């Protein structure tokens, strides 16, 4: 089983839609969780950290479910500019190492 | 402006040649990392360094070497032993001596191709 698994997509949604991605992780001792965004042929950029209590940043909401070992990202009121690949990132309790999922591609259309 | 600078943006390697990718950061971060990304694939860790004069192998270190003589700099050498070097190389850094729990911030990458 992969350490971090994501549905590769693509998720094709119309502008204004709400879309959610899940990501599962295998190491129950994982401590830190993040969502990154990567545009085509660009570097990943931190979108948000994921806290145990869940957290929101504008149209983006991240949640952590430790019991089922998954994190989620909800995007409300999708914009064309949200089109990108979203990477789930987990710290597997090994010092200084983050494990990146292969990403979920989102395409927002008119 | 604080950030991570990678150079060059594009690099071409001849067979049997070693090439060095530069990574400099002015974020005062202790930890630095090198990743490789192949088309349609996730990031794979090559090497990382938690502190000056110390570094550890990642998951795919064979054919690569690094040095960490200064806090700001973490160059990656792709040696001739790396038979499939064509990829997008990303350098990252994070604060704190272990980086645990800290997000990583990336440079804008170097695309390496074989001539």
Short mmCIF file of C-alpha atoms in Angstrom, two decimals:
data_model
loop_
_atom_site.label_atom_id
_atom_site.label_comp_id
_atom_site.label_asym_id
_atom_site.label_seq_id
_atom_site.Cartn_x
_atom_site.Cartn_y
_atom_site.Cartn_z
CA UNK A 1 0.00 0.00 0.00
CA UNK A 2 1.29 3.46 -0.88
CA UNK A 3 2.09 5.78 2.02
CA UNK A 4 -0.16 8.48 0.58
CA UNK A 5 -2.89 7.80 -1.96
CA UNK A 6 -4.96 10.21 -3.99
CA UNK A 7 -7.47 9.83 -6.81
CA UNK A 8 -5.58 11.24 -9.82
CA UNK A 9 -8.77 12.62 -11.41
CA UNK A 10 -9.23 14.72 -13.43
CA UNK A 11 -12.17 16.27 -11.69
CA UNK A 12 -13.96 18.45 -14.24
CA UNK A 13 -16.33 20.89 -12.55
CA UNK A 14 -18.17 24.03 -13.70
CA UNK A 15 -17.30 27.40 -12.27
CA UNK A 16 -19.12 28.00 -8.98
CA UNK A 17 -19.30 24.32 -8.07
CA UNK A 18 -18.17 22.77 -4.82
CA UNK A 19 -15.62 19.98 -5.12
CA UNK A 20 -13.95 17.75 -2.56
CA UNK A 21 -10.83 15.61 -2.67
CA UNK A 22 -9.81 12.90 -0.24
CA UNK A 23 -6.40 11.53 0.49
CA UNK A 24 -5.58 8.44 2.55
CA UNK A 25 -2.36 7.76 4.40
CA UNK A 26 -0.99 4.49 5.72
CA UNK A 27 1.11 5.46 8.74
CA UNK A 28 -1.12 5.97 11.75
CA UNK A 29 1.72 7.78 13.55
CA UNK A 30 1.75 10.58 10.98
CA UNK A 31 1.87 13.96 12.64
CA UNK A 32 1.57 16.73 10.10
CA UNK A 33 -0.57 17.17 7.04
CA UNK A 34 -0.64 19.70 4.25
CA UNK A 35 -2.30 20.48 0.95
CA UNK A 36 -0.16 21.92 -1.81
CA UNK A 37 -1.19 23.23 -5.19
CA UNK A 38 0.90 22.65 -8.30
CA UNK A 39 0.25 24.37 -11.59
CA UNK A 40 1.40 22.76 -14.83
CA UNK A 41 5.21 22.78 -15.10
CA UNK A 42 5.55 24.86 -11.94
CA UNK A 43 6.71 24.22 -8.39
CA UNK A 44 4.29 23.09 -5.64
CA UNK A 45 3.00 25.89 -3.45
CA UNK A 46 1.63 25.48 0.06
CA UNK A 47 -2.14 25.88 0.06
CA UNK A 48 -2.83 25.13 3.70
CA UNK A 49 -1.82 23.06 6.67
CA UNK A 50 -4.40 20.62 8.04
CA UNK A 51 -5.16 20.75 11.73
CA UNK A 52 -6.87 18.14 13.87
CA UNK A 53 -9.87 20.36 14.46
CA UNK A 54 -10.23 21.19 10.78
CA UNK A 55 -9.47 24.59 9.34
CA UNK A 56 -10.76 27.00 6.76
CA UNK A 57 -9.09 29.59 4.58
CA UNK A 58 -11.58 31.51 2.50
CA UNK A 59 -13.18 29.09 0.04
CA UNK A 60 -10.94 26.23 1.13
CA UNK A 61 -11.67 23.86 4.02
CA UNK A 62 -9.34 21.09 5.15
CA UNK A 63 -10.25 18.28 7.51
CA UNK A 64 -8.39 15.43 9.15
CA UNK A 65 -9.90 12.10 10.15
CA UNK A 66 -7.30 10.23 12.18
CA UNK A 67 -9.52 7.24 12.87
CA UNK A 68 -9.97 6.52 9.17
CA UNK A 69 -6.57 7.95 8.22
CA UNK A 70 -7.64 10.42 5.59
CA UNK A 71 -7.56 14.14 4.98
CA UNK A 72 -9.89 16.09 2.77
CA UNK A 73 -9.93 19.38 0.90
CA UNK A 74 -13.18 21.12 0.05
CA UNK A 75 -13.25 23.97 -2.45
CA UNK A 76 -16.39 26.07 -2.57
CA UNK A 77 -17.43 28.40 -5.38
CA UNK A 78 -14.74 27.08 -7.74
CA UNK A 79 -12.93 29.59 -9.92
CA UNK A 80 -11.20 29.02 -13.23
CA UNK A 81 -7.96 29.90 -11.45
CA UNK A 82 -8.42 26.93 -9.12
CA UNK A 83 -7.52 24.62 -12.02
CA UNK A 84 -4.36 22.84 -10.89
CA UNK A 85 -3.10 19.62 -9.35
CA UNK A 86 -3.64 19.34 -5.59
CA UNK A 87 -1.00 17.41 -3.67
CA UNK A 88 -1.68 15.74 -0.36
CA UNK A 89 1.41 15.78 1.86
CA UNK A 90 1.99 13.84 5.06
CA UNK A 91 4.78 13.80 7.62
CA UNK A 92 5.09 10.10 8.45
CA UNK A 93 6.62 10.78 11.88
CA UNK A 94 10.10 10.39 10.40
CA UNK A 95 12.16 13.46 11.10
CA UNK A 96 12.48 15.92 8.26
CA UNK A 97 10.67 13.88 5.68
CA UNK A 98 7.42 14.70 3.99
CA UNK A 99 5.69 12.19 1.74
CA UNK A 100 3.88 13.60 -1.26
CA UNK A 101 0.89 12.05 -2.95
CA UNK A 102 0.86 11.98 -6.75
CA UNK A 103 -1.87 14.62 -6.84
CA UNK A 104 -5.47 15.12 -7.90
CA UNK A 105 -6.04 17.18 -10.99
CA UNK A 106 -8.86 19.72 -10.98
CA UNK A 107 -10.16 21.41 -14.11
CA UNK A 108 -12.71 24.18 -13.61
CA UNK A 109 -14.64 25.11 -16.75
CA UNK A 110 -16.99 27.90 -17.79
CA UNK B 1 12.26 39.33 -1.05
CA UNK B 2 12.84 36.10 0.87
CA UNK B 3 12.78 32.91 -1.10
CA UNK B 4 14.51 29.99 -2.72
CA UNK B 5 16.42 30.47 -5.95
CA UNK B 6 17.25 27.59 -8.24
CA UNK B 7 19.48 27.88 -11.27
CA UNK B 8 19.60 27.28 -14.09
CA UNK B 9 15.97 26.95 -15.13
CA UNK B 10 16.89 24.60 -17.98
CA UNK B 11 19.96 22.38 -18.21
CA UNK B 12 21.16 19.93 -20.82
CA UNK B 13 23.56 17.13 -20.00
CA UNK B 14 25.76 15.20 -22.36
CA UNK B 15 26.38 11.51 -21.86
CA UNK B 16 29.04 10.88 -19.22
CA UNK B 17 28.91 14.41 -17.89
CA UNK B 18 28.34 15.55 -14.31
CA UNK B 19 26.16 18.62 -13.86
CA UNK B 20 25.46 20.71 -10.77
CA UNK B 21 22.14 22.34 -9.93
CA UNK B 22 22.23 25.35 -7.67
CA UNK B 23 19.84 26.04 -4.78
CA UNK B 24 20.14 29.13 -2.57
CA UNK B 25 17.73 30.30 0.13
CA UNK B 26 17.60 33.50 2.18
CA UNK B 27 14.81 32.36 4.51
CA UNK B 28 17.26 31.41 7.26
CA UNK B 29 15.86 27.87 7.10
CA UNK B 30 17.89 25.06 8.65
CA UNK B 31 16.54 22.18 6.57
CA UNK B 32 16.88 21.84 2.81
CA UNK B 33 15.74 19.14 0.40
CA UNK B 34 16.09 17.96 -3.18
CA UNK B 35 13.28 16.23 -5.03
CA UNK B 36 12.85 14.81 -8.47
CA UNK B 37 9.52 14.84 -10.32
CA UNK B 38 8.89 12.82 -13.47
CA UNK B 39 5.93 13.56 -15.77
CA UNK B 40 2.65 12.51 -14.20
CA UNK B 41 4.37 11.32 -11.05
CA UNK B 42 4.80 12.51 -7.50
CA UNK B 43 7.84 14.05 -5.89
CA UNK B 44 10.60 11.68 -4.85
CA UNK B 45 13.16 12.69 -2.23
CA UNK B 46 16.80 12.55 -3.35
CA UNK B 47 18.73 14.05 -0.44
CA UNK B 48 18.01 16.26 2.53
CA UNK B 49 20.02 18.24 5.04
CA UNK B 50 18.92 19.28 8.49
CA UNK B 51 21.98 21.33 9.34
CA UNK B 52 25.20 22.63 7.82
CA UNK B 53 27.82 19.96 7.05
CA UNK B 54 25.26 17.17 7.42
CA UNK B 55 22.97 15.47 4.93
CA UNK B 56 21.07 12.21 4.51
CA UNK B 57 20.06 10.07 1.56
CA UNK B 58 16.46 10.12 0.53
CA UNK B 59 14.61 7.44 -1.37
CA UNK B 60 16.48 7.75 -4.70
CA UNK B 61 20.00 8.99 -3.87
CA UNK B 62 21.91 6.73 -6.28
CA UNK B 63 23.65 8.72 -9.00
CA UNK B 64 23.40 12.01 -7.08
CA UNK B 65 25.60 13.86 -4.61
CA UNK B 66 25.14 16.97 -2.47
CA UNK B 67 27.06 19.25 -0.13
CA UNK B 68 25.96 21.65 2.61
CA UNK B 69 28.89 23.91 3.38
CA UNK B 70 26.73 26.97 4.02
CA UNK B 71 23.27 27.30 5.54
CA UNK B 72 22.03 29.16 2.48
CA UNK B 73 23.24 26.74 -0.17
CA UNK B 74 22.51 23.10 -1.03
CA UNK B 75 23.83 22.23 -4.52
CA UNK B 76 22.92 18.93 -6.18
CA UNK B 77 25.28 17.16 -8.57
CA UNK B 78 23.78 14.74 -11.06
CA UNK B 79 26.59 12.35 -11.86
CA UNK B 80 27.16 10.23 -14.93
CA UNK B 81 26.09 7.24 -12.84
CA UNK B 82 22.50 8.53 -12.97
CA UNK B 83 21.34 6.82 -16.17
CA UNK B 84 17.95 8.47 -16.43
CA UNK B 85 18.45 12.06 -15.28
CA UNK B 86 15.75 13.71 -17.39
CA UNK B 87 13.30 15.18 -14.88
CA UNK B 88 12.11 18.31 -13.08
CA UNK B 89 14.31 18.94 -10.03
CA UNK B 90 12.90 20.85 -7.09
CA UNK B 91 14.74 22.27 -4.11
CA UNK B 92 12.85 23.05 -0.91
CA UNK B 93 13.54 24.34 2.57
CA UNK B 94 11.80 24.39 5.94
CA UNK B 95 12.40 26.08 9.28
CA UNK B 96 13.41 24.25 12.43
CA UNK B 97 16.31 21.86 12.78
CA UNK B 98 14.25 18.76 12.07
CA UNK B 99 11.60 20.18 9.83
CA UNK B 100 9.05 17.99 11.54
CA UNK B 101 5.64 19.54 11.28
CA UNK B 102 6.96 22.38 9.18
CA UNK B 103 5.77 22.89 5.62
CA UNK B 104 8.37 23.02 2.91
CA UNK B 105 8.75 25.92 0.52
CA UNK B 106 9.97 25.30 -3.01
CA UNK B 107 12.15 26.98 -5.55
CA UNK B 108 10.83 27.21 -9.10
CA UNK B 109 12.78 24.19 -10.27
CA UNK B 110 15.34 23.12 -12.85
CA UNK B 111 14.42 21.05 -15.90
CA UNK B 112 17.24 18.69 -16.84
CA UNK B 113 17.38 16.90 -20.18
CA UNK B 114 19.90 14.65 -21.89
CA UNK B 115 21.39 15.83 -25.18
#
